[in-house]
Backbone as CSV, one residue per row, in Angstrom:
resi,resn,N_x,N_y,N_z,CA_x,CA_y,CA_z,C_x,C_y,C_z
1,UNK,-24.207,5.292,3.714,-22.766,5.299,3.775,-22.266,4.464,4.947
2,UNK,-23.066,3.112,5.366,-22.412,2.148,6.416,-20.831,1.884,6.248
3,UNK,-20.063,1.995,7.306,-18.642,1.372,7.245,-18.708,0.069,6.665
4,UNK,-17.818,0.051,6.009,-17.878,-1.837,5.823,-16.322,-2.286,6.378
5,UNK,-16.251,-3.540,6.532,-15.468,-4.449,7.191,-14.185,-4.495,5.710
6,UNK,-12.975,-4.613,6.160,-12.091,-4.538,5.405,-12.268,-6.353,4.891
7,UNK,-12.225,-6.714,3.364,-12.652,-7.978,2.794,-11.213,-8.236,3.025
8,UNK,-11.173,-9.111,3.535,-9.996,-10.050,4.156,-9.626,-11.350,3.014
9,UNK,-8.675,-11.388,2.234,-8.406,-12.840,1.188,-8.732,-11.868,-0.005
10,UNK,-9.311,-11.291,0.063,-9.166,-10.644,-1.280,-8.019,-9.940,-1.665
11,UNK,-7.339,-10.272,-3.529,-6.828,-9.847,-3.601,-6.225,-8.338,-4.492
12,UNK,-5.693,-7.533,-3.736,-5.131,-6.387,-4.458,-4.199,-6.148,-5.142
13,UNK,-3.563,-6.955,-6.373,-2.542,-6.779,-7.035,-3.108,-7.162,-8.338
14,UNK,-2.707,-7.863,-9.270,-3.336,-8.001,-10.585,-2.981,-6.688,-11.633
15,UNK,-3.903,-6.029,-11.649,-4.342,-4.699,-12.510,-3.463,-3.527,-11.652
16,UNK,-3.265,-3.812,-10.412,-2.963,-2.603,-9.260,-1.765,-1.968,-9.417
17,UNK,-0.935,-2.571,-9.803,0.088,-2.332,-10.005,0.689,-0.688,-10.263
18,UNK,-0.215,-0.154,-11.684,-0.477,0.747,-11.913,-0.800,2.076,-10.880
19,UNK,-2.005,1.537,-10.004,-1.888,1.789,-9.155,-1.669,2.436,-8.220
20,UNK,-0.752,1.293,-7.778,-0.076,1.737,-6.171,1.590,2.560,-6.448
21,UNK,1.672,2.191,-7.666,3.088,3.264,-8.525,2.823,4.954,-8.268
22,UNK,1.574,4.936,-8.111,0.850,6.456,-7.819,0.470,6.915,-6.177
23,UNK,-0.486,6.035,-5.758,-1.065,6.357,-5.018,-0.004,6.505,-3.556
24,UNK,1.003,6.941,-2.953,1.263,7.898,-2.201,2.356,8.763,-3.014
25,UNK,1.448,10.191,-2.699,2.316,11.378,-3.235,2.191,12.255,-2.329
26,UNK,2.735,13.367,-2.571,2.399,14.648,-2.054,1.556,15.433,-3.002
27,UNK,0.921,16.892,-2.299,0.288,17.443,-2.844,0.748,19.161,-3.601
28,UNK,0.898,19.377,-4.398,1.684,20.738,-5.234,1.470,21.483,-4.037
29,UNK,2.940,22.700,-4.391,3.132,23.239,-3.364,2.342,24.571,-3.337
30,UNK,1.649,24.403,-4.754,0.667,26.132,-4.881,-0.645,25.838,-4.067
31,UNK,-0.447,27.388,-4.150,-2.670,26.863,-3.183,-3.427,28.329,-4.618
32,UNK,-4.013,27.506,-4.958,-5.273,27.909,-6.201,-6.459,27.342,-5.642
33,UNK,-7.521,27.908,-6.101,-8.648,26.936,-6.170,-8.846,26.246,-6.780
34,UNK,-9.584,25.161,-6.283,-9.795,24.165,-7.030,-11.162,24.602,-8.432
35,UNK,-11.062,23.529,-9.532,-11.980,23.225,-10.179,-13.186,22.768,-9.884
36,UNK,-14.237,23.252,-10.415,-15.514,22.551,-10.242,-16.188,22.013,-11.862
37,UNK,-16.059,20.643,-12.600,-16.267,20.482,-13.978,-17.449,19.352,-14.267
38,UNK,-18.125,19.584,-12.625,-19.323,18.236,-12.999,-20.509,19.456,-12.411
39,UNK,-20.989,20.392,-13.267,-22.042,21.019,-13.568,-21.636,22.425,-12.350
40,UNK,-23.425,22.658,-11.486,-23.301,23.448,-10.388,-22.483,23.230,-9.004
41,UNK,-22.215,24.417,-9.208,-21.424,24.060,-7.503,-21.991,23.424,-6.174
42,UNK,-21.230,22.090,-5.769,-21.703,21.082,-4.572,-22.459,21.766,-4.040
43,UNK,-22.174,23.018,-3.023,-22.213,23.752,-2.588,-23.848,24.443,-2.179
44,UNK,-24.063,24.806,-3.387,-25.413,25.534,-4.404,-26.716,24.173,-4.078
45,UNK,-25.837,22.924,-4.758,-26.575,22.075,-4.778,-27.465,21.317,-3.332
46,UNK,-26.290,21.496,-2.117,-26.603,20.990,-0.851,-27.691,22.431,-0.724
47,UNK,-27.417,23.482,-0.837,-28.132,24.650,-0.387,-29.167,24.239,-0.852
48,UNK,-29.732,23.656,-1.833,-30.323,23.636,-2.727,-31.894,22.311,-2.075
49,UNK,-30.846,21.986,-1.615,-31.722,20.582,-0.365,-32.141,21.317,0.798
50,UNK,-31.386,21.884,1.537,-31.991,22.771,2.689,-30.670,22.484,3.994
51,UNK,-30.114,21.442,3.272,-28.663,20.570,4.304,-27.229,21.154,3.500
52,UNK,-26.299,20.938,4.073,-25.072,20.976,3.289,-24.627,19.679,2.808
53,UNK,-24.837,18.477,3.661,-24.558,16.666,3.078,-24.907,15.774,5.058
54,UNK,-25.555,14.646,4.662,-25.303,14.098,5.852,-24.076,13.317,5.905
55,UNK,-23.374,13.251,6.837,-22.260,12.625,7.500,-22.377,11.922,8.792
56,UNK,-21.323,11.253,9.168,-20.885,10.877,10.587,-20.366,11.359,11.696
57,UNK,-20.894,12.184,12.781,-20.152,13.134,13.486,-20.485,12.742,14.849
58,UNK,-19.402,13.563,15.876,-19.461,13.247,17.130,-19.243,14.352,17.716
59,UNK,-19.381,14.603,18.955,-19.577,15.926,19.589,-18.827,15.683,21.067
60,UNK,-18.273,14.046,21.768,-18.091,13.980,22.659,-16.930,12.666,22.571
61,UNK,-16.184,12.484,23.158,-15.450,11.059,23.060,-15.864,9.800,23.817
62,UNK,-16.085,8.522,22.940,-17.136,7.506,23.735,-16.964,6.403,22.645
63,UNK,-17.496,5.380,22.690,-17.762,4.387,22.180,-18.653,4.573,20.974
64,UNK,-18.911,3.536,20.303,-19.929,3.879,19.267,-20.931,4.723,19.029
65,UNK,-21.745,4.664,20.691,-23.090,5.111,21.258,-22.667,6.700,21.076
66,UNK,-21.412,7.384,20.439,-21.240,8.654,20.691,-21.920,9.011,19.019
67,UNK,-21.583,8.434,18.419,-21.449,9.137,16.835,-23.496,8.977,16.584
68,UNK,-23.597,9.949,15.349,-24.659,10.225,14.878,-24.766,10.819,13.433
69,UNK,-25.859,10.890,12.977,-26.134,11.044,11.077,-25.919,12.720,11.435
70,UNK,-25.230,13.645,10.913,-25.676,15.441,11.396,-25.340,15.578,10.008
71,UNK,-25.539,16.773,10.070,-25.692,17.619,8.581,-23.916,18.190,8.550
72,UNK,-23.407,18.193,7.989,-21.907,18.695,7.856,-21.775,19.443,6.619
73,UNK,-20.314,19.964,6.511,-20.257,20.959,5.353,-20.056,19.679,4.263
74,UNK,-20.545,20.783,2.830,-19.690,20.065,1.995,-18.334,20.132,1.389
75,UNK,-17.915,19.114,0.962,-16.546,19.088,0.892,-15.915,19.997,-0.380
76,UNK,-14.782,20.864,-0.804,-14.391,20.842,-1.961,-12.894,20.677,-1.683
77,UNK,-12.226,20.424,-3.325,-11.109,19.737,-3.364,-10.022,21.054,-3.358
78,UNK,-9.388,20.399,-2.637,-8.188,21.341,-3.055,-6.985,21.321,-3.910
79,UNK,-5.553,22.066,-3.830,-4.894,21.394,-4.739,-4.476,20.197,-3.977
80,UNK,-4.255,19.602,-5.741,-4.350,18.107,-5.025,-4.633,16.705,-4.980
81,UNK,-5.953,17.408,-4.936,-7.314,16.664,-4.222,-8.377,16.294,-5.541
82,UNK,-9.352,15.148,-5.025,-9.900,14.737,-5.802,-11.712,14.720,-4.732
83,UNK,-12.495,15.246,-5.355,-14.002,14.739,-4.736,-14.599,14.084,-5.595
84,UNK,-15.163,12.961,-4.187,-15.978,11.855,-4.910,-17.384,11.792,-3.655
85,UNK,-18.641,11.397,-4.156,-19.894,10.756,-3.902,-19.396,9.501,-3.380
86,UNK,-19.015,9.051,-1.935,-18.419,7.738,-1.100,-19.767,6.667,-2.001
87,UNK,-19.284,5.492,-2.389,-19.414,4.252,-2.911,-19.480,3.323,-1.493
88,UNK,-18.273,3.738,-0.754,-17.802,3.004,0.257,-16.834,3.547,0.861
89,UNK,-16.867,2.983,2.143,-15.878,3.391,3.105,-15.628,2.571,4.551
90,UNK,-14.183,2.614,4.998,-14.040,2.110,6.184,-13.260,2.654,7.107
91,UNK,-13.616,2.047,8.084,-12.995,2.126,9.262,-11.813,1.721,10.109
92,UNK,-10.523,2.126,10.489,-9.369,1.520,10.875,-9.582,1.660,12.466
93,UNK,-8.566,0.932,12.958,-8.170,1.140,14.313,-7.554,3.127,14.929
94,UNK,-6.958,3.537,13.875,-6.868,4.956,14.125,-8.109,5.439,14.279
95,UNK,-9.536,5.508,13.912,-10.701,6.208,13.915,-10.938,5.800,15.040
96,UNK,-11.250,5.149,15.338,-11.407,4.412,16.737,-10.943,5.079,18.260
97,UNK,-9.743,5.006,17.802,-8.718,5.795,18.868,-9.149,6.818,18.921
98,UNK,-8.880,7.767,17.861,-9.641,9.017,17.740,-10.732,9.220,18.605
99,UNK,-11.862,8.486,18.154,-13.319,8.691,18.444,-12.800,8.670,20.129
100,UNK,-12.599,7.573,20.814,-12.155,6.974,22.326,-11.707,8.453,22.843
101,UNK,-10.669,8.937,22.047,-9.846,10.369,22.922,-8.735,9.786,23.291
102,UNK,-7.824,9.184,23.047,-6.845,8.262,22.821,-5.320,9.331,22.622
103,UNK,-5.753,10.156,21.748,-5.302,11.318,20.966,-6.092,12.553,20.654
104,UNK,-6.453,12.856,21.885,-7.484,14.214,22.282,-7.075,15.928,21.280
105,UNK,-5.508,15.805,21.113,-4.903,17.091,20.557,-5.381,16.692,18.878
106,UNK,-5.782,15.901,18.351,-6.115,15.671,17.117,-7.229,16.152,16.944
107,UNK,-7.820,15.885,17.478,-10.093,16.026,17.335,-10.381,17.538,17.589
108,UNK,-11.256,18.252,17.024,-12.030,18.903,17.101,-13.229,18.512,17.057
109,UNK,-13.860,19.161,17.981,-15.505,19.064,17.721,-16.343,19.949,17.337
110,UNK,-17.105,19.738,16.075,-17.680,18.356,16.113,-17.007,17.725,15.017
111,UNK,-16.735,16.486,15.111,-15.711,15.142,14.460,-16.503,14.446,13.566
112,UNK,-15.397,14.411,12.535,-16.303,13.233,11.500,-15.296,12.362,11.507
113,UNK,-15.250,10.588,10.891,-14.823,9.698,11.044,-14.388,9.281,9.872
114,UNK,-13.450,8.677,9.907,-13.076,7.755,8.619,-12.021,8.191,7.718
115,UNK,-10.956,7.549,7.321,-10.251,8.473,6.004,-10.620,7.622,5.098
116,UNK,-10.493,6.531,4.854,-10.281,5.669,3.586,-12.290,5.762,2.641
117,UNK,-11.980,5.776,1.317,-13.266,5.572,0.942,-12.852,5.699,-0.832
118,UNK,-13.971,5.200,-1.402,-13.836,5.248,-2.787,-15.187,5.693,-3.205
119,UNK,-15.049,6.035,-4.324,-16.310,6.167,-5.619,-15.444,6.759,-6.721
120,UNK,-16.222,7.833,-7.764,-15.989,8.250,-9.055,-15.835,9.440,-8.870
121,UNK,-14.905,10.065,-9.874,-14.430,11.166,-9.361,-15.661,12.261,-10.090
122,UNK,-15.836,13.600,-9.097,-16.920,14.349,-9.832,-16.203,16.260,-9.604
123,UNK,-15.163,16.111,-8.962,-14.460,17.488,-9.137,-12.622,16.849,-8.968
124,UNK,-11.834,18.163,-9.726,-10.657,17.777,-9.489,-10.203,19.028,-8.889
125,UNK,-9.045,19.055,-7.677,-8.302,20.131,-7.628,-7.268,20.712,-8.322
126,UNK,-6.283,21.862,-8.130,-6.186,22.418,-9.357,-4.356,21.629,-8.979
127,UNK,-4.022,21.263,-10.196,-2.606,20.703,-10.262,-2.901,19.039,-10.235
128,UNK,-3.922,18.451,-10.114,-4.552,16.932,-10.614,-4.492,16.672,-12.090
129,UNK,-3.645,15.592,-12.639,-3.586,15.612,-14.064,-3.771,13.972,-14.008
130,UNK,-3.650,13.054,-13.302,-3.430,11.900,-13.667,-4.924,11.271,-13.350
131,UNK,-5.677,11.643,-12.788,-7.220,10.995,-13.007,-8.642,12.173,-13.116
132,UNK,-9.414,12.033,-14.164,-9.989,13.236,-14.574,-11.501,12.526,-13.910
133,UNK,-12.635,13.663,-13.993,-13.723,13.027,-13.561,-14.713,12.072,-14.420
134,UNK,-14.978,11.462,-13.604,-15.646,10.140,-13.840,-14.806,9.143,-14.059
135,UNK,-13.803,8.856,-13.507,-12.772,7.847,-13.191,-13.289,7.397,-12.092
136,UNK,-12.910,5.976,-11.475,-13.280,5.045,-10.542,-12.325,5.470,-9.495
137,UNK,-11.788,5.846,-8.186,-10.673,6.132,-7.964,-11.063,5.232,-6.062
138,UNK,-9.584,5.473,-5.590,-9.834,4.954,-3.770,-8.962,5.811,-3.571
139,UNK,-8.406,5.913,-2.032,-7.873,6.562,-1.349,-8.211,6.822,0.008
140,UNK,-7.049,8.246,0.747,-7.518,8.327,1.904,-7.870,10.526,1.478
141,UNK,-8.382,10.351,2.637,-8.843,11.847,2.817,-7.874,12.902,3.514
142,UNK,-6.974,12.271,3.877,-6.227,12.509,5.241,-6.674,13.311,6.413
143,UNK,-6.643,14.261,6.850,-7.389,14.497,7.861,-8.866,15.023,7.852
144,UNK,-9.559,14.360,7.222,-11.130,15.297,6.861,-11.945,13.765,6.634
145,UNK,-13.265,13.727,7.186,-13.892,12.424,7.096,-14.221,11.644,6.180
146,UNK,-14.643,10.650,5.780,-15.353,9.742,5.062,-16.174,9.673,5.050
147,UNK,-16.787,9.211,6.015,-17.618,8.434,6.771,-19.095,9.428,6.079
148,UNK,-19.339,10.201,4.981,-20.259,11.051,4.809,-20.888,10.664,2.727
149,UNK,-21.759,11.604,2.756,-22.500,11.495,1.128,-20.962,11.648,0.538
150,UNK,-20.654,12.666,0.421,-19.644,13.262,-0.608,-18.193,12.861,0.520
151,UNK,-16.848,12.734,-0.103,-15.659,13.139,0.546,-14.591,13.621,-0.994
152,UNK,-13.573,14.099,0.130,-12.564,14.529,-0.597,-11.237,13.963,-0.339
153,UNK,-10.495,13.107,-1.323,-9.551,12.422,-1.455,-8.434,13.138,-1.711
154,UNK,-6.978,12.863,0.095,-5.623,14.145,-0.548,-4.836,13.235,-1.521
155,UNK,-4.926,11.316,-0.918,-4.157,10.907,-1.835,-5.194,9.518,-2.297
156,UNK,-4.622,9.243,-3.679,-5.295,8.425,-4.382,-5.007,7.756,-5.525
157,UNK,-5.389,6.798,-6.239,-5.377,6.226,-7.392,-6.474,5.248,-7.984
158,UNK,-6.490,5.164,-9.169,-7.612,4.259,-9.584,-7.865,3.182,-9.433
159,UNK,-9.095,2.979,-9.312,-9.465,1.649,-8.257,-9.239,0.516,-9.731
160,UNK,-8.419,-0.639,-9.397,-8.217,-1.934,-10.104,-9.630,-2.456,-10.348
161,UNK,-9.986,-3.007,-11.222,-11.658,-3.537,-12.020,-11.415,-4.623,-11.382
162,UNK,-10.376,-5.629,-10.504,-11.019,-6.191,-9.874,-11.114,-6.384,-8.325
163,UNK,-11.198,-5.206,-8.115,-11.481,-4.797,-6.275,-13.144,-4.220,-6.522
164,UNK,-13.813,-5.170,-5.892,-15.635,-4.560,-5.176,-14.786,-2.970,-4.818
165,UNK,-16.359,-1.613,-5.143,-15.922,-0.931,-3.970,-15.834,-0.806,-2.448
166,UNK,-16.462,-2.495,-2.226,-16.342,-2.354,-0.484,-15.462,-2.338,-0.355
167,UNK,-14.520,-3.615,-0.718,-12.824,-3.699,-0.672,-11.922,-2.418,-1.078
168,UNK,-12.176,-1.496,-2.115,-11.327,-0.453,-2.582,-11.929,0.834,-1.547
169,UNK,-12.953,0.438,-0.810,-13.161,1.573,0.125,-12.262,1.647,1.685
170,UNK,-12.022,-0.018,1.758,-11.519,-0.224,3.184,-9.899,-0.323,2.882
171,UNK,-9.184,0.061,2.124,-8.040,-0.364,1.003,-6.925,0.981,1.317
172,UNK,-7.516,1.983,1.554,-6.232,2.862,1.565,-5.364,2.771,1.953
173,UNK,-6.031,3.149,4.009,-4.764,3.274,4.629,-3.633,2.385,5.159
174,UNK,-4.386,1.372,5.063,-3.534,0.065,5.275,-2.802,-0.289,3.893
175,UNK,-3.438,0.117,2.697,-2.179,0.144,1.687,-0.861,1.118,1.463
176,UNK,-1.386,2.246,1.626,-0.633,3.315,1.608,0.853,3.013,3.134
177,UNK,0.060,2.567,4.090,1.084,2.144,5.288,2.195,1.019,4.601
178,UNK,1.447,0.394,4.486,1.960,-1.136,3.698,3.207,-0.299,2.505
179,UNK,3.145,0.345,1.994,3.586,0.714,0.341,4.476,1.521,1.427
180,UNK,4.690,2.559,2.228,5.624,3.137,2.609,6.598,2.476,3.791
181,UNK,6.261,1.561,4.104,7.441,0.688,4.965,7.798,-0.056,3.886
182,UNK,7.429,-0.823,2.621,7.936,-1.418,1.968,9.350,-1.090,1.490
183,UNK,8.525,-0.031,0.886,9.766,1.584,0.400,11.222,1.957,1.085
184,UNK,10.436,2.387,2.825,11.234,2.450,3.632,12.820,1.419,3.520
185,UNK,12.311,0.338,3.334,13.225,-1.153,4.027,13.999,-1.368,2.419
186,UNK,13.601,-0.870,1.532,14.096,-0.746,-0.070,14.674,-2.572,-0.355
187,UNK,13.988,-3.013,-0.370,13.864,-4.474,-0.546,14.460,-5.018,-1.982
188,UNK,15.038,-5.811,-2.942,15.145,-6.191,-3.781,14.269,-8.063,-4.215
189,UNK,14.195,-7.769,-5.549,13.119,-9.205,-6.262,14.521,-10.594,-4.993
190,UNK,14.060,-11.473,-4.234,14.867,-12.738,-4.532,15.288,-12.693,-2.907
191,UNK,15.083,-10.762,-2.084,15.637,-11.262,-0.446,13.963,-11.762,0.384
192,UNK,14.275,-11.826,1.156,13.213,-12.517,2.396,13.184,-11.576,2.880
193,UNK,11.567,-11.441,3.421,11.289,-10.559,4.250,9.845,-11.345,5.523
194,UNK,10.075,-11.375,6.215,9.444,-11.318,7.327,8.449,-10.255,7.928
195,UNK,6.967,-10.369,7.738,5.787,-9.683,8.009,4.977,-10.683,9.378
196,UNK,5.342,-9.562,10.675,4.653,-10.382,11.522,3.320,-10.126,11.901
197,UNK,2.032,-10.568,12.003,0.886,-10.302,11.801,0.660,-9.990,10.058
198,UNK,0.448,-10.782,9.561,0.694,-10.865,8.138,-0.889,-11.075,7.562
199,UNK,-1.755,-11.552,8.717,-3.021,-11.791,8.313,-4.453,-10.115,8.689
200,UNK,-3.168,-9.579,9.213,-4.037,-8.500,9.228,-4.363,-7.216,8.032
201,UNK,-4.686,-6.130,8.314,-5.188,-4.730,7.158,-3.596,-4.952,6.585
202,UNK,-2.698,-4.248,7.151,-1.436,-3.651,6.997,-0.817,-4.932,6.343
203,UNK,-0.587,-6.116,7.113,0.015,-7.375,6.691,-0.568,-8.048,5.206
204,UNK,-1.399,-7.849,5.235,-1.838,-8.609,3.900,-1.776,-7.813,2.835
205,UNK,-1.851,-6.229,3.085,-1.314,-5.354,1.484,0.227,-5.522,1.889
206,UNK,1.063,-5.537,2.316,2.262,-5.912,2.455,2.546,-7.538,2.117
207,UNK,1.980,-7.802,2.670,2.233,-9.642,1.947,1.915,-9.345,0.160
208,UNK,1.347,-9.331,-0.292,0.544,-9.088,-2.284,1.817,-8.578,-2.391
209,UNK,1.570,-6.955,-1.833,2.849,-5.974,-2.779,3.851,-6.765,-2.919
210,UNK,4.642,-7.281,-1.673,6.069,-7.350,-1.710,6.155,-9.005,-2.608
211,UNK,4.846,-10.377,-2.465,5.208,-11.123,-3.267,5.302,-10.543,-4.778
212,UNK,4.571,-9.528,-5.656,4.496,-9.211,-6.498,5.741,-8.482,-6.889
213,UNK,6.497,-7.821,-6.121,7.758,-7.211,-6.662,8.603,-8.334,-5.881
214,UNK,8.741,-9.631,-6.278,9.495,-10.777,-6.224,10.342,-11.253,-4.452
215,UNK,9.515,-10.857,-3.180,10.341,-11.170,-2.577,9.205,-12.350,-2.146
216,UNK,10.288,-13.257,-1.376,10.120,-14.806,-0.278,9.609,-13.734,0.977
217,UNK,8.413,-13.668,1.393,7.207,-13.378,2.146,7.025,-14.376,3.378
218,UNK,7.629,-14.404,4.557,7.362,-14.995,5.317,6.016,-14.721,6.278
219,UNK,5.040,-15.103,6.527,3.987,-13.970,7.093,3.510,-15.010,8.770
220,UNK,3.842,-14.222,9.807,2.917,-15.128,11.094,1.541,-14.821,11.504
221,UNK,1.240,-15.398,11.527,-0.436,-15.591,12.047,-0.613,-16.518,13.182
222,UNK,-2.072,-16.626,13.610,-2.393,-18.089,13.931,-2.861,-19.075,12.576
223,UNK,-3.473,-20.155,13.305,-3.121,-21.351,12.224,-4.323,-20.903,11.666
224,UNK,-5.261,-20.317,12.181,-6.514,-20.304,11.392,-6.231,-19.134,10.005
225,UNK,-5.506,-18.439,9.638,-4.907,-17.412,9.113,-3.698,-18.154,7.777
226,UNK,-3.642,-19.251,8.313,-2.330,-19.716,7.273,-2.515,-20.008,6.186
227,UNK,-3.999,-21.018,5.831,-4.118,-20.907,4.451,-4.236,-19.714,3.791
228,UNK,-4.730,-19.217,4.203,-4.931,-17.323,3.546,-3.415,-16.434,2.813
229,UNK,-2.317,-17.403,3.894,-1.061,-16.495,3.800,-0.563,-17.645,2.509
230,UNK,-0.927,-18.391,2.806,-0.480,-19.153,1.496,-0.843,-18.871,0.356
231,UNK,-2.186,-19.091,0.141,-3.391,-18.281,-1.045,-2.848,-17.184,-1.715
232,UNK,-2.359,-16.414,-0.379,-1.867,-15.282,-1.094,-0.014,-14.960,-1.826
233,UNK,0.077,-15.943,-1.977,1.881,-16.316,-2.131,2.883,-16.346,-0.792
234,UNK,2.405,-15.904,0.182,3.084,-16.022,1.270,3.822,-17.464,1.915
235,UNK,4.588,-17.216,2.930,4.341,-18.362,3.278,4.415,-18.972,5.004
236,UNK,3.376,-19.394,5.307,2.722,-19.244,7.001,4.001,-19.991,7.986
237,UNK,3.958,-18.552,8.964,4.300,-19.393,10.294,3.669,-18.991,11.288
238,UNK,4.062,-19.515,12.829,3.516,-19.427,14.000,3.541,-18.177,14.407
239,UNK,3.004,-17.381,15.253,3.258,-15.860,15.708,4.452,-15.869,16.270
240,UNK,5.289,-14.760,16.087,6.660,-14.740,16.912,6.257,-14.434,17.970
């Protein structure tokens, strides 16, 4: 379950559309248990190894040199929620911080890492109707790790056939950010909008989305960054 590097130029719109129409919601306001409809319970099964799942965890705040493989619980879904067997997963600048102690009132220890990750779905929680198991799906976890065998997805949607799952693993939260300032600023097809750092996570699902629902995309970078903003319908300037 290595982090992978968010694929940079690749693009997320096409098929996505569908999508990203879904993927930030909230979660029903009942609490039930969840479903379990892909055989024995996770649970049974980790018992069943002698571990509950290996993951990514930390016990202290530090640099890389802090984190390690430990045995963690396994995950189940709630309402909601979707569990998947991680395909892939990445890493943002928030995990980071985290890990550092940056934001000490957040962490408990011991810490697992990561929200964003994808694979196929193999349990649903209860009030999930729009993707059943064995669907391809991405998302984030929101506060509960990735970075492990199994995770559990609060928000999500089906991964587009043409995003790798490295790319649909490193894809959430910088989309989901991207999709709710878009929202925020309630933009129409034909005005201009201005994305500064346009070549980054956040900037470049914001550059796709917003050329795709018809706006003039101004995006700054450096120059090494400009064909990219072009590539992608944008169109490059200097950093403000």
């Amino acid at each position: 379950f290595a982090p992978v590097h968010r694929a940079r130029g690749q693009r997320i719109r096409g098929d996505s559309r569908a999508s990203r129409r879904r993927f930030v919601r909230g979660s029903p306001g009942h609490s039930r248990p969840s479903r379990n409809v892909d055989g024995p319970d996770l649970r049974a099964a980790c018992r069943d190894r002698g571990v509950d799942q290996e993951g990514s965890s930390y016990t202290a705040f530090g640099g890389p040199e802090v984190l390690t493989v430990a045995d963690v619980e396994c995950p189940q879904p709630g309402p909601g929620q979707v569990r998947i067997p991680v395909k892939a997963s990445g890493v943002n600048p928030f995990d980071w911080k985290l890990r550092m102690g940056f934001m000490p009132a957040m962490v408990a220890f011991p810490a697992g890492t990561g929200q964003d990750a994808a694979g196929v779905v193999t349990a649903v929680g209860e009030g999930v109707t729009d993707v059943q198991v064995g669907d391809e799906v991405f998302g984030n976890t929101g506060n509960q790790p990735a970075v492990a065998e199994e995770a559990v997805l609060a928000a999500f949607a089906p991964k587009p056939k043409n995003l790798s799952w490295e790319q649909a693993g490193a894809a959430g939260l910088a989309a989901e950010t991207a999709l709710r300032g878009l929202r925020a600023l309630g933009l129409r097809a034909g005005q201009t909008l201005v994305i500064d750092g346009a070549s980054g996570g956040v900037g470049l699902a914001a550059l796709q989305f917003a050329v795709e629902d018809g706006l003039r995309v101004i995006g700054t970078s450096g120059p090494a960054k400009h064909a990219l903003i072009a590539q992608l319908g944008g169109t490059p300037s200097h950093t403000l």
